[in-house]
Short mmCIF file of C-alpha atoms in Angstrom, two decimals:
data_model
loop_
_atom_site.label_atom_id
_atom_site.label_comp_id
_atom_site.label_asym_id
_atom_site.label_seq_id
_atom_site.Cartn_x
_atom_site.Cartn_y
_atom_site.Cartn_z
CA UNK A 10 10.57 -5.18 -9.54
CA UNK A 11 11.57 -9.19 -9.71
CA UNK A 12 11.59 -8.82 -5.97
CA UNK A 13 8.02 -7.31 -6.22
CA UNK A 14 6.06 -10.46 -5.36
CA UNK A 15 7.87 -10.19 -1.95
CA UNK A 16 7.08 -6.98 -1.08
CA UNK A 17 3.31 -7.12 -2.32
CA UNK A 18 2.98 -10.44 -0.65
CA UNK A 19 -0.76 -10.47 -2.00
CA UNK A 20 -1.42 -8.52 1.15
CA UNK A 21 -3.81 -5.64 -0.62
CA UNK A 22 -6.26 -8.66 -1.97
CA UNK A 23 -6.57 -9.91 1.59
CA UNK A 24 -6.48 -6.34 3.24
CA UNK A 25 -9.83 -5.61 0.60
CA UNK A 26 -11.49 -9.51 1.11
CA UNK A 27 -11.31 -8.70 5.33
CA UNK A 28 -12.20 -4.71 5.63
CA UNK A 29 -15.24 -5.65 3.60
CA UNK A 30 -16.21 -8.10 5.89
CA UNK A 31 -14.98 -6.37 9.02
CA UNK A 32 -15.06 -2.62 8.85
CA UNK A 33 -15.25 -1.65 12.38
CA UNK A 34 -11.92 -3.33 12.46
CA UNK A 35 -9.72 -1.13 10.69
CA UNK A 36 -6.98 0.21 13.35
CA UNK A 37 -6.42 -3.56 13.86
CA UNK A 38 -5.94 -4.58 9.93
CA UNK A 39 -4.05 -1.60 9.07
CA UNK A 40 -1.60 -1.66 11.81
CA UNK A 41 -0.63 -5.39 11.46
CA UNK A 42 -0.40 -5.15 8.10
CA UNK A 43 1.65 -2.33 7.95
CA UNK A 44 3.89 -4.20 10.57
CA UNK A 45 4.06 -7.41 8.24
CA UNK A 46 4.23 -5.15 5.40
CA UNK A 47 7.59 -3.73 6.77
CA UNK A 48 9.27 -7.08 7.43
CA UNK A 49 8.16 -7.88 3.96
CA UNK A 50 10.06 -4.58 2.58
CA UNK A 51 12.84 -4.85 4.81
CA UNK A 52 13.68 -8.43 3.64
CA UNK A 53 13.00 -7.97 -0.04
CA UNK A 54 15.39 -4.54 0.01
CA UNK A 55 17.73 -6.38 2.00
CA UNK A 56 17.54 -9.45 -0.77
CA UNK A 57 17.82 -6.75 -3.66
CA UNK A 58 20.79 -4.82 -1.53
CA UNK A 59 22.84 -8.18 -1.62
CA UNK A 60 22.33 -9.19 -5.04
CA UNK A 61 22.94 -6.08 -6.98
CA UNK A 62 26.17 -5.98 -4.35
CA UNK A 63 26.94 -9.34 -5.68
CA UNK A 64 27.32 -7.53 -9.17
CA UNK A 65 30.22 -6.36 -10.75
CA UNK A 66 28.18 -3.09 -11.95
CA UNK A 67 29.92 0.43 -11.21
CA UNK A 68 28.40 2.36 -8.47
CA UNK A 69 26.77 4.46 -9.86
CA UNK A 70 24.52 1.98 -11.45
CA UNK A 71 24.14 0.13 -7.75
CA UNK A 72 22.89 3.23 -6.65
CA UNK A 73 20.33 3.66 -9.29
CA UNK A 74 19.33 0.19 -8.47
CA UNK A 75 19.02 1.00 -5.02
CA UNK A 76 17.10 4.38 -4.72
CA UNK A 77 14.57 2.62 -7.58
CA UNK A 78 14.39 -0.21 -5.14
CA UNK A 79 13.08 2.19 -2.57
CA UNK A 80 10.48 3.69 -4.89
CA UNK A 81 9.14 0.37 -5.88
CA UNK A 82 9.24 -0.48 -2.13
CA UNK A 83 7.24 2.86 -1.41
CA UNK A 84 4.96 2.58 -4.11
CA UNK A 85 3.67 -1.44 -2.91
CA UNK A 86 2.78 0.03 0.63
CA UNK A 87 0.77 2.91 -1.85
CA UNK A 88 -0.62 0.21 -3.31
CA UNK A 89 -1.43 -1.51 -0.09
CA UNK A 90 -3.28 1.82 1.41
CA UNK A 91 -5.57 2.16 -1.96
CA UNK A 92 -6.88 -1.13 -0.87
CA UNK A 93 -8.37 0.66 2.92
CA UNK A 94 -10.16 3.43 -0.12
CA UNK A 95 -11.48 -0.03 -2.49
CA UNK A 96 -13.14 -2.03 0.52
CA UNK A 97 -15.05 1.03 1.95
CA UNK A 98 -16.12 1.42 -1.70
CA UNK A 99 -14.21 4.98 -1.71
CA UNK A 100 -12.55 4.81 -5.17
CA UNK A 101 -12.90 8.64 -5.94
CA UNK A 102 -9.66 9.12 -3.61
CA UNK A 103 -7.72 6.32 -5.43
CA UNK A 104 -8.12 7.75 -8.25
CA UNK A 105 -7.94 11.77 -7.29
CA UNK A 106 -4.13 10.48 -5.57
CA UNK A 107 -3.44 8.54 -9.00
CA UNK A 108 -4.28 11.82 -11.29
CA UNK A 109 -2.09 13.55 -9.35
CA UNK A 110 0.76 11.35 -9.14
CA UNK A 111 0.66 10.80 -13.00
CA UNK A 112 0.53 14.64 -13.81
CA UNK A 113 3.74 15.59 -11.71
CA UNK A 114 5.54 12.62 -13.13
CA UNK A 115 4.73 14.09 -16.04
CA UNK A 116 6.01 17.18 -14.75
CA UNK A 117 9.07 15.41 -13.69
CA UNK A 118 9.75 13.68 -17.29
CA UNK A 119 9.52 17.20 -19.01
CA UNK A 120 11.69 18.88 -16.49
CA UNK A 121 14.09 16.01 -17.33
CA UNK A 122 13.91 16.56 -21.10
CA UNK A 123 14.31 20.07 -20.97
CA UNK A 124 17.02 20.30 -18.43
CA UNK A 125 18.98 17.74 -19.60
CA UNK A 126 19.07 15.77 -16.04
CA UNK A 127 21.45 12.90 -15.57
CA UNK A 128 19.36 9.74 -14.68
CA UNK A 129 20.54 9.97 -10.79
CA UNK A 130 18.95 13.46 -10.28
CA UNK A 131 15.55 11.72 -12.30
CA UNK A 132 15.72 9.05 -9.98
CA UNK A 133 16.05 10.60 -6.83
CA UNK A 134 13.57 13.29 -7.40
CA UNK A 135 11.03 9.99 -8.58
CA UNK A 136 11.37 8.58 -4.83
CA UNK A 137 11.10 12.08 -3.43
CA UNK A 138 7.48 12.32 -5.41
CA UNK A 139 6.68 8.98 -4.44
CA UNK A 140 7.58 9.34 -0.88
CA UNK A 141 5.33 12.81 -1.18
CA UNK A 142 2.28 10.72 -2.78
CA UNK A 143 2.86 7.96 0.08
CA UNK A 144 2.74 10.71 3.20
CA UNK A 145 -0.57 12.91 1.73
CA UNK A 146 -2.41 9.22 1.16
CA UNK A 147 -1.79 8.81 4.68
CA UNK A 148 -2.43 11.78 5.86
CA UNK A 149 -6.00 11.44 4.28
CA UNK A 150 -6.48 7.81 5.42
CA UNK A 151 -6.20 9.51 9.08
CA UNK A 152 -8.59 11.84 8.26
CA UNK A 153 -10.90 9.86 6.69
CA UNK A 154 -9.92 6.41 8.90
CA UNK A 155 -8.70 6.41 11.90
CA UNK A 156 -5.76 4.46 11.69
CA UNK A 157 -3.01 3.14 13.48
CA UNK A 158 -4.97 2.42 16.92
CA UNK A 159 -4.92 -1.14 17.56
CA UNK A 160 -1.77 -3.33 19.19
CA UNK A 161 0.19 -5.95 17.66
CA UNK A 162 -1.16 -9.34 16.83
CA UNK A 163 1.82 -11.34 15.93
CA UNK A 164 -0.63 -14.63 16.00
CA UNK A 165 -2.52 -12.36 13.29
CA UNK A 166 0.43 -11.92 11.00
CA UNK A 167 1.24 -15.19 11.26
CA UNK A 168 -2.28 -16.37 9.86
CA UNK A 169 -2.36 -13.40 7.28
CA UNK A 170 1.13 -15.13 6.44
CA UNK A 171 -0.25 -18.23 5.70
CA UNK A 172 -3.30 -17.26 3.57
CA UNK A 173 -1.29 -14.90 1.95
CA UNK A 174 1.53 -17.24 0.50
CA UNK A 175 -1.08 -18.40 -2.64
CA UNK A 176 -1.80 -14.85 -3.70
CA UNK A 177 2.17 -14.16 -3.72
CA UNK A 178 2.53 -17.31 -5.71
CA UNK A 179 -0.18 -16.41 -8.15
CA UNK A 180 1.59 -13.24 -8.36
CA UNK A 181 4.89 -14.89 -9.65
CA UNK A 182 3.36 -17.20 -11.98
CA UNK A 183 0.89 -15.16 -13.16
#
């Protein structure tokens, strides 16, 4: 998560501050977003990849790095689609997704305890839930938003760049 501030990039604050103002432009936001969003998560994984490579850890614990690199990864573009549910004022699903998500990780931390799970299987079965949580929340933004419609804006994500680089340095310092 010390790479977090990359991945976040401030970009659910400014997702919220413009569907508020702009609603009927939705397919447009979400899609270039979710395009900067990936850069974002590809160069932050990337960054994490080569440092923890950079590490004289055993493998095992590279890997553990790695697949909980991918769940924190997942879990900021979660993050990022909660914000679509706060600026059309549609909490009840944010919070419905988080209930679930907390009970099965509960689930998951007592099937650990009981079955005595090496911290790999834990791990990998976290992104698997997390990757779950991520495809029903979509899923349900399509039904309740249609998503995904627009084309590319690259002069877009270059201005959502630029007012975004204070909210990831609040982030750090913050």
């Amino acid at each position: 998560s010390l790479f977090g501030f990359l991945i976040d990039f401030g970009l659910p604050t400014l997702l919220i501050n413009q569907l508020s103002q702009r609603r009927d432009e939705i397919q447009h936001f979400i899609k270039n977003y979710t395009v900067f969003k990936v850069v974002l998560a590809i160069a932050a994984f990337s960054l994490i990849t080569l440092v923890i490579g950079l590490t004289d850890k055993p493998t095992d614990v590279k890997v553990i790095v790695l697949f909980m690199a991918c769940n924190v990864v997942i879990g900021s573009f979660i993050t990022f689609y909660y914000s679509v549910f706060r600026a059309f004022e549609q909490m009840k699903f944010e919070a419905t997704f988080k209930m679930i998500f907390n009970a099965l990780s509960l689930v998951l931390i007592i099937a650990v305890l009981i079955g005595h799970w090496q911290l790999r299987s834990y791990v990998i079965a976290s992104v698997v839930l997390t990757i779950l949580n991520l495809a029903v929340l979509l899923r349900t933004l399509g039904r309740t938003h249609a998503l995904f419609g627009s084309t590319l804006d690259f002069a877009f994500i270059r201005r959502t760049a630029r007012q975004a680089v204070p909210l990831a340095l609040s982030t750090v310092f913050i």
